[in-house]
GROMACS .gro file of C-alpha atoms in nm:
model
  359
    1MET     CA    1   1.937  -0.823   1.770
    2SER     CA    2   1.709  -1.063   1.582
    3GLU     CA    3   1.825  -1.395   1.436
    4GLY     CA    4   2.182  -1.269   1.439
    5VAL     CA    5   2.103  -0.937   1.266
    6ASP     CA    6   2.119  -0.598   1.435
    7LEU     CA    7   1.792  -0.448   1.308
    8ASP     CA    8   1.854  -0.123   1.497
    9HIS     CA    9   2.175  -0.032   1.317
   10HIS     CA   10   2.137   0.264   1.079
   11GLY     CA   11   2.370   0.460   0.856
   12ASP     CA   12   2.413   0.756   1.091
   13LEU     CA   13   2.603   0.526   1.330
   14GLU     CA   14   2.881   0.500   1.069
   15LEU     CA   15   2.956   0.873   1.082
   16ALA     CA   16   3.240   1.039   1.269
   17PRO     CA   17   3.411   1.379   1.251
   18GLY     CA   18   3.637   1.409   0.948
   19LEU     CA   19   3.470   1.135   0.744
   20ALA     CA   20   3.301   1.201   0.410
   21ASP     CA   21   2.944   1.076   0.443
   22LEU     CA   22   2.857   0.801   0.196
   23ALA     CA   23   2.667   0.610   0.464
   24VAL     CA   24   2.346   0.815   0.486
   25ASN     CA   25   2.118   0.850   0.184
   26VAL     CA   26   2.004   1.208   0.246
   27ARG     CA   27   2.060   1.430  -0.058
   28ALA     CA   28   2.356   1.663  -0.016
   29GLY     CA   29   2.299   2.038   0.000
   30THR     CA   30   1.952   2.016   0.151
   31PRO     CA   31   1.716   2.154   0.263
   32PRO     CA   32   1.710   2.422  -0.008
   33PRO     CA   33   1.686   2.792   0.089
   34TRP     CA   34   1.316   2.824   0.008
   35LEU     CA   35   1.235   2.531   0.237
   36ARG     CA   36   1.445   2.678   0.515
   37ALA     CA   37   1.235   2.993   0.478
   38VAL     CA   38   0.914   2.787   0.511
   39LEU     CA   39   1.045   2.631   0.831
   40ALA     CA   40   1.147   2.968   0.972
   41ALA     CA   41   0.806   3.117   0.894
   42ALA     CA   42   0.635   2.824   1.067
   43LEU     CA   43   0.794   2.932   1.395
   44ASP     CA   44   0.545   3.220   1.407
   45ASP     CA   45   0.268   2.962   1.459
   46ILE     CA   46   0.423   2.733   1.716
   47ALA     CA   47   0.227   2.882   2.006
   48ALA     CA   48  -0.082   2.712   1.862
   49TYR     CA   49  -0.139   2.338   1.848
   50PRO     CA   50  -0.056   2.181   1.510
   51ASP     CA   51  -0.331   2.163   1.248
   52ALA     CA   52  -0.268   1.876   1.008
   53ARG     CA   53  -0.559   1.952   0.775
   54PRO     CA   54  -0.374   2.176   0.525
   55ALA     CA   55  -0.090   1.926   0.494
   56ARG     CA   56  -0.330   1.635   0.449
   57ALA     CA   57  -0.511   1.829   0.177
   58ALA     CA   58  -0.184   1.911   0.001
   59VAL     CA   59  -0.067   1.550   0.005
   60ALA     CA   60  -0.409   1.429  -0.112
   61ALA     CA   61  -0.403   1.671  -0.405
   62ALA     CA   62  -0.050   1.564  -0.502
   63HIS     CA   63  -0.149   1.197  -0.526
   64GLY     CA   64  -0.511   1.231  -0.640
   65ARG     CA   65  -0.644   1.096  -0.310
   66ASP     CA   66  -0.910   1.190  -0.058
   67PRO     CA   67  -0.766   1.364   0.250
   68ALA     CA   68  -0.923   1.087   0.459
   69GLU     CA   69  -0.673   0.850   0.295
   70VAL     CA   70  -0.371   1.052   0.413
   71LEU     CA   71  -0.200   1.035   0.752
   72PRO     CA   72   0.097   1.262   0.833
   73THR     CA   73   0.352   1.087   1.052
   74ALA     CA   74   0.671   1.169   1.240
   75GLY     CA   75   0.881   1.022   0.962
   76ALA     CA   76   0.831   0.688   0.793
   77ALA     CA   77   0.949   0.519   1.112
   78GLU     CA   78   0.636   0.625   1.299
   79ALA     CA   79   0.420   0.483   1.021
   80PHE     CA   80   0.578   0.140   1.071
   81VAL     CA   81   0.525   0.159   1.446
   82LEU     CA   82   0.158   0.253   1.399
   83LEU     CA   83   0.103  -0.038   1.162
   84ALA     CA   84   0.266  -0.276   1.409
   85ARG     CA   85   0.049  -0.149   1.694
   86ALA     CA   86  -0.282  -0.128   1.510
   87LEU     CA   87  -0.268  -0.453   1.311
   88THR     CA   88  -0.294  -0.809   1.439
   89PRO     CA   89  -0.147  -1.017   1.157
   90ARG     CA   90  -0.162  -1.395   1.170
   91ARG     CA   91   0.127  -1.428   0.926
   92ALA     CA   92   0.350  -1.126   0.869
   93VAL     CA   93   0.608  -1.148   0.591
   94VAL     CA   94   0.879  -0.889   0.535
   95VAL     CA   95   1.062  -0.901   0.203
   96HIS     CA   96   1.441  -0.870   0.246
   97PRO     CA   97   1.705  -0.741   0.200
   98SER     CA   98   1.524  -0.422   0.295
   99PHE     CA   99   1.499  -0.138   0.545
  100THR     CA  100   1.495  -0.302   0.886
  101GLU     CA  101   1.266  -0.061   1.072
  102PRO     CA  102   0.937  -0.231   0.966
  103GLU     CA  103   1.051  -0.570   1.098
  104ALA     CA  104   1.192  -0.415   1.414
  105ALA     CA  105   0.859  -0.240   1.481
  106LEU     CA  106   0.662  -0.559   1.425
  107ARG     CA  107   0.885  -0.759   1.658
  108ALA     CA  108   0.872  -0.488   1.923
  109ALA     CA  109   0.492  -0.508   1.912
  110GLY     CA  110   0.507  -0.882   1.976
  111HIS     CA  111   0.439  -1.009   1.625
  112ARG     CA  112   0.614  -1.309   1.473
  113VAL     CA  113   0.786  -1.212   1.148
  114GLU     CA  114   0.887  -1.430   0.855
  115ARG     CA  115   1.157  -1.315   0.617
  116LEU     CA  116   1.131  -1.368   0.245
  117LEU     CA  117   1.486  -1.335   0.114
  118LEU     CA  118   1.516  -1.234  -0.249
  119ASP     CA  119   1.785  -1.405  -0.453
  120PRO     CA  120   2.108  -1.226  -0.544
  121PRO     CA  121   2.238  -1.062  -0.744
  122GLY     CA  122   1.919  -0.909  -0.886
  123HIS     CA  123   1.702  -0.939  -0.570
  124ARG     CA  124   1.392  -0.949  -0.789
  125LEU     CA  125   1.048  -0.978  -0.634
  126ARG     CA  126   0.882  -1.318  -0.625
  127ALA     CA  127   0.568  -1.474  -0.481
  128VAL     CA  128   0.490  -1.450  -0.112
  129PRO     CA  129   0.300  -1.715   0.089
  130ASP     CA  130  -0.068  -1.718  -0.009
  131ASP     CA  131  -0.189  -1.694   0.349
  132ALA     CA  132   0.030  -1.398   0.446
  133ASP     CA  133  -0.209  -1.130   0.571
  134LEU     CA  134   0.062  -0.864   0.611
  135VAL     CA  135   0.336  -0.814   0.352
  136VAL     CA  136   0.600  -0.540   0.372
  137LEU     CA  137   0.852  -0.443   0.106
  138GLY     CA  138   1.041  -0.141  -0.020
  139ASN     CA  139   1.032   0.012  -0.367
  140PRO     CA  140   1.293   0.127  -0.454
  141THR     CA  141   1.446  -0.106  -0.201
  142ASN     CA  142   1.698   0.003   0.057
  143PRO     CA  143   1.980  -0.117   0.048
  144THR     CA  144   1.976  -0.303  -0.285
  145SER     CA  145   1.859  -0.003  -0.494
  146VAL     CA  146   1.627  -0.238  -0.684
  147LEU     CA  147   1.320  -0.082  -0.845
  148HIS     CA  148   1.044  -0.342  -0.873
  149PRO     CA  149   0.786  -0.306  -1.153
  150ALA     CA  150   0.463  -0.157  -1.019
  151ALA     CA  151   0.265  -0.442  -1.174
  152ASP     CA  152   0.466  -0.700  -0.978
  153VAL     CA  153   0.410  -0.517  -0.650
  154ALA     CA  154   0.041  -0.457  -0.720
  155ALA     CA  155  -0.003  -0.829  -0.789
  156LEU     CA  156   0.069  -0.896  -0.421
  157ALA     CA  157  -0.246  -0.710  -0.310
  158ARG     CA  158  -0.556  -0.911  -0.232
  159PRO     CA  159  -0.861  -0.899  -0.003
  160GLY     CA  160  -0.776  -0.984   0.357
  161ARG     CA  161  -0.414  -0.875   0.323
  162VAL     CA  162  -0.245  -0.547   0.414
  163LEU     CA  163   0.030  -0.474   0.163
  164VAL     CA  164   0.274  -0.211   0.292
  165VAL     CA  165   0.504  -0.055   0.033
  166ASP     CA  166   0.785   0.161   0.167
  167GLU     CA  167   0.832   0.432  -0.097
  168ALA     CA  168   1.073   0.650   0.102
  169PHE     CA  169   1.297   0.665  -0.205
  170ALA     CA  170   1.028   0.678  -0.475
  171ASP     CA  171   1.102   1.040  -0.556
  172THR     CA  172   1.467   0.958  -0.629
  173VAL     CA  173   1.350   0.796  -0.955
  174PRO     CA  174   1.258   1.039  -1.236
  175GLY     CA  175   0.882   1.039  -1.293
  176GLU     CA  176   0.823   0.788  -1.011
  177PRO     CA  177   0.717   0.530  -1.274
  178GLU     CA  178   0.668   0.238  -1.034
  179SER     CA  179   0.497   0.423  -0.748
  180LEU     CA  180   0.160   0.299  -0.623
  181ALA     CA  181   0.087   0.616  -0.425
  182GLY     CA  182  -0.206   0.710  -0.647
  183ARG     CA  183  -0.367   0.365  -0.658
  184THR     CA  184  -0.697   0.339  -0.471
  185ASP     CA  185  -0.819   0.023  -0.644
  186LEU     CA  186  -0.586  -0.222  -0.467
  187PRO     CA  187  -0.730  -0.379  -0.151
  188GLY     CA  188  -0.535  -0.323   0.167
  189LEU     CA  189  -0.259  -0.117   0.003
  190VAL     CA  190  -0.063   0.116   0.233
  191VAL     CA  191   0.209   0.334   0.084
  192VAL     CA  192   0.461   0.497   0.320
  193ARG     CA  193   0.649   0.806   0.206
  194SER     CA  194   0.916   1.029   0.361
  195LEU     CA  195   1.053   1.380   0.311
  196THR     CA  196   1.383   1.281   0.470
  197LYS     CA  197   1.586   1.175   0.168
  198THR     CA  198   1.520   1.425  -0.109
  199TRP     CA  199   1.461   1.732   0.107
  200GLY     CA  200   1.718   1.673   0.382
  201LEU     CA  201   1.475   1.671   0.674
  202ALA     CA  202   1.590   1.373   0.880
  203GLY     CA  203   1.601   1.585   1.194
  204LEU     CA  204   1.250   1.724   1.143
  205ARG     CA  205   1.082   1.379   1.138
  206VAL     CA  206   0.814   1.414   0.872
  207GLY     CA  207   0.648   1.165   0.640
  208TYR     CA  208   0.305   1.027   0.561
  209LEU     CA  209   0.115   0.718   0.467
  210LEU     CA  210  -0.161   0.660   0.215
  211GLY     CA  211  -0.424   0.390   0.251
  212PRO     CA  212  -0.792   0.303   0.279
  213ALA     CA  213  -0.980   0.561   0.488
  214GLY     CA  214  -1.091   0.306   0.748
  215LEU     CA  215  -0.739   0.179   0.803
  216VAL     CA  216  -0.607   0.535   0.819
  217ARG     CA  217  -0.859   0.609   1.096
  218ASP     CA  218  -0.741   0.304   1.289
  219LEU     CA  219  -0.379   0.409   1.254
  220ALA     CA  220  -0.457   0.768   1.355
  221ALA     CA  221  -0.624   0.634   1.669
  222ALA     CA  222  -0.292   0.474   1.765
  223GLN     CA  223  -0.113   0.810   1.745
  224PRO     CA  224  -0.078   1.049   2.037
  225HIS     CA  225  -0.248   1.385   1.997
  226TRP     CA  226  -0.058   1.629   1.770
  227PRO     CA  227   0.212   1.380   1.668
  228VAL     CA  228   0.357   1.595   1.387
  229SER     CA  229   0.488   1.941   1.467
  230THR     CA  230   0.379   2.266   1.303
  231PRO     CA  231   0.711   2.313   1.117
  232ALA     CA  232   0.697   1.953   0.994
  233LEU     CA  233   0.342   1.999   0.867
  234ALA     CA  234   0.446   2.323   0.694
  235ALA     CA  235   0.728   2.136   0.522
  236LEU     CA  236   0.492   1.857   0.421
  237ALA     CA  237   0.251   2.101   0.257
  238ALA     CA  238   0.532   2.291   0.087
  239CYS     CA  239   0.711   1.983  -0.049
  240THR     CA  240   0.399   1.843  -0.214
  241THR     CA  241   0.315   2.147  -0.426
  242PRO     CA  242   0.351   2.109  -0.804
  243ALA     CA  243   0.659   2.335  -0.801
  244ALA     CA  244   0.829   2.133  -0.529
  245ARG     CA  245   0.748   1.803  -0.699
  246ALA     CA  246   0.897   1.940  -1.021
  247GLU     CA  247   1.212   2.037  -0.830
  248ALA     CA  248   1.231   1.689  -0.679
  249ASP     CA  249   1.200   1.535  -1.025
  250ALA     CA  250   1.481   1.755  -1.156
  251ALA     CA  251   1.693   1.642  -0.862
  252ALA     CA  252   1.613   1.280  -0.947
  253ARG     CA  253   1.731   1.334  -1.304
  254GLU     CA  254   2.055   1.489  -1.183
  255LEU     CA  255   2.092   1.196  -0.944
  256ALA     CA  256   2.064   0.950  -1.232
  257ALA     CA  257   2.357   1.122  -1.405
  258HIS     CA  258   2.559   1.124  -1.084
  259ARG     CA  259   2.485   0.755  -1.027
  260ALA     CA  260   2.606   0.675  -1.379
  261ALA     CA  261   2.931   0.856  -1.302
  262LEU     CA  262   2.976   0.653  -0.983
  263LEU     CA  263   2.907   0.325  -1.160
  264ALA     CA  264   3.155   0.411  -1.435
  265ALA     CA  265   3.427   0.488  -1.182
  266LEU     CA  266   3.390   0.186  -0.952
  267PRO     CA  267   3.620  -0.115  -0.988
  268PRO     CA  268   3.473  -0.386  -1.212
  269GLY     CA  269   3.264  -0.659  -1.052
  270VAL     CA  270   3.175  -0.490  -0.724
  271VAL     CA  271   2.827  -0.353  -0.805
  272VAL     CA  272   2.534  -0.573  -0.705
  273GLY     CA  273   2.233  -0.574  -0.939
  274GLU     CA  274   2.106  -0.270  -1.130
  275PRO     CA  275   2.084   0.029  -0.895
  276ARG     CA  276   1.801   0.277  -0.958
  277SER     CA  277   1.798   0.495  -0.646
  278SER     CA  278   2.028   0.730  -0.456
  279PHE     CA  279   2.259   0.453  -0.334
  280VAL     CA  280   2.449   0.158  -0.473
  281LEU     CA  281   2.505  -0.183  -0.314
  282LEU     CA  282   2.857  -0.322  -0.346
  283ARG     CA  283   3.010  -0.658  -0.265
  284VAL     CA  284   3.383  -0.669  -0.208
  285PRO     CA  285   3.621  -0.932  -0.070
  286ALA     CA  286   3.700  -0.900   0.301
  287GLY     CA  287   3.431  -0.637   0.338
  288GLU     CA  288   3.500  -0.557   0.703
  289ARG     CA  289   3.866  -0.491   0.631
  290ALA     CA  290   3.773  -0.287   0.324
  291ARG     CA  291   3.531  -0.076   0.528
  292ALA     CA  292   3.795  -0.015   0.794
  293ALA     CA  293   4.049   0.081   0.527
  294LEU     CA  294   3.798   0.322   0.373
  295ARG     CA  295   3.748   0.487   0.712
  296GLU     CA  296   4.125   0.531   0.741
  297ARG     CA  297   4.114   0.712   0.408
  298GLY     CA  298   3.827   0.935   0.520
  299TRP     CA  299   3.515   0.756   0.392
  300ALA     CA  300   3.209   0.644   0.589
  301VAL     CA  301   3.004   0.376   0.410
  302ARG     CA  302   2.711   0.169   0.532
  303ARG     CA  303   2.790  -0.185   0.645
  304GLY     CA  304   2.565  -0.447   0.486
  305ASP     CA  305   2.557  -0.731   0.737
  306THR     CA  306   2.283  -0.563   0.945
  307PHE     CA  307   2.039  -0.620   0.658
  308PRO     CA  308   1.888  -0.971   0.654
  309GLY     CA  309   2.019  -1.162   0.355
  310LEU     CA  310   2.342  -0.966   0.317
  311SER     CA  311   2.692  -1.034   0.445
  312PRO     CA  312   2.987  -0.841   0.590
  313ASP     CA  313   3.120  -0.819   0.234
  314HIS     CA  314   2.829  -0.593   0.135
  315LEU     CA  315   2.864  -0.215   0.151
  316ARG     CA  316   2.602   0.048   0.069
  317VAL     CA  317   2.734   0.369  -0.083
  318ALA     CA  318   2.536   0.690  -0.131
  319VAL     CA  319   2.549   0.861  -0.469
  320ARG     CA  320   2.727   1.197  -0.447
  321ASP     CA  321   2.861   1.442  -0.704
  322PRO     CA  322   3.092   1.290  -0.970
  323ALA     CA  323   3.412   1.435  -0.823
  324THR     CA  324   3.339   1.281  -0.483
  325SER     CA  325   3.243   0.951  -0.645
  326ARG     CA  326   3.561   0.935  -0.850
  327ALA     CA  327   3.775   1.004  -0.544
  328PHE     CA  328   3.595   0.733  -0.349
  329ALA     CA  329   3.620   0.483  -0.634
  330ALA     CA  330   3.992   0.547  -0.669
  331ASP     CA  331   4.047   0.481  -0.299
  332LEU     CA  332   3.833   0.166  -0.311
  333ALA     CA  333   4.026   0.037  -0.613
  334GLY     CA  334   4.352   0.103  -0.432
  335ILE     CA  335   4.233  -0.083  -0.124
  336LEU     CA  336   4.111  -0.382  -0.322
  337GLY     CA  337   4.421  -0.393  -0.537
  338THR     CA  338   4.689  -0.354  -0.274
  339GLU     CA  339   4.547  -0.426   0.069
  340ILE     CA  340   4.288  -0.696   0.001
  341PRO     CA  341   4.403  -0.906  -0.295
  342GLY     CA  342   4.193  -1.192  -0.422
  343PRO     CA  343   3.900  -1.264  -0.652
  344LEU     CA  344   3.568  -1.085  -0.611
  345PRO     CA  345   3.288  -1.293  -0.458
  346THR     CA  346   3.009  -1.409  -0.687
  347THR     CA  347   2.751  -1.559  -0.451
  348THR     CA  348   2.574  -1.463  -0.133
  349SER     CA  349   2.521  -1.703   0.155
  350LEU     CA  350   2.177  -1.709   0.315
  351PRO     CA  351   2.129  -1.732   0.691
  352ALA     CA  352   2.054  -2.086   0.803
  353ALA     CA  353   1.770  -1.954   1.021
  354VAL     CA  354   1.556  -1.878   0.716
  355PRO     CA  355   1.326  -2.171   0.629
  356GLU     CA  356   1.402  -2.334   0.294
  357GLU     CA  357   1.060  -2.245   0.149
  358HIS     CA  358   1.128  -1.873   0.200
  359ARG     CA  359   1.474  -1.859   0.044
   0.00000   0.00000   0.00000
């Protein structure tokens, strides 16, 4: 717990046998058969120690980078832990609402963390303190599904500052228009990516970060030897080929259509902001009761009050196929209309612990 927020709560804790999973943002029906075959073939090499060089080269080619600027990691979570261990920030600022793992890693490493809470309902990016030498944000942002313009994010980079952009969901947006993964001209920029969401590899633990070669060396020095397994490295190389990236883009385009179907089916007034990723943030009256009622009807959704800046009335819902979305929306409408009457909320309260200048 930190300042009244459980930073260690994640969507998988919402799941239970018999519940339809709208709580975890992993794409349904993954990994695809060809990727399963890659993983199976990698088992022939597991007697040898992992060799990360082919995967680093594949990622570098995909983003137009030098392999020295690529570091494979055991999921995005390891990247945040490495940054927390290798850096010694004087003033670390995490932009919220956002994925809680970066802040949790920083606090676990003994760093003081300031929260910059973005204003609802749009949660649009704004200026950070000038003297912040570590800034962390997500794009697209989990759980708000906000996609910040690349120019706005890039404007936060400056000499003497490490700017960490969590792009775990970047490939859920067709064309990745706001990604900074290929930018080498921005000082101190670190981009963190994951294969978990699009390719369904949460259990494999595979991701990577991109950054200046010197910083990448420092972060690699904080890793144990052979931190990423041979199957994970095989998946990393396979998922960054041109063919795989084209498949991911096609999936992102299908996702956009599925998201539109979900938004059209939901009761009016519950959607927060303008969602652009594989999940939608909702705000409903009596959110805890609504979530419990949804579970009784067979739905697992992600509670929102474990994200700084959100309340128990916030729920995060994964985008699924239109039939599933329509069934969910009908149940939610029934719950709101019959079990939890009353007007929809229009404002979000901010925790009193956040200093006024950072609200």
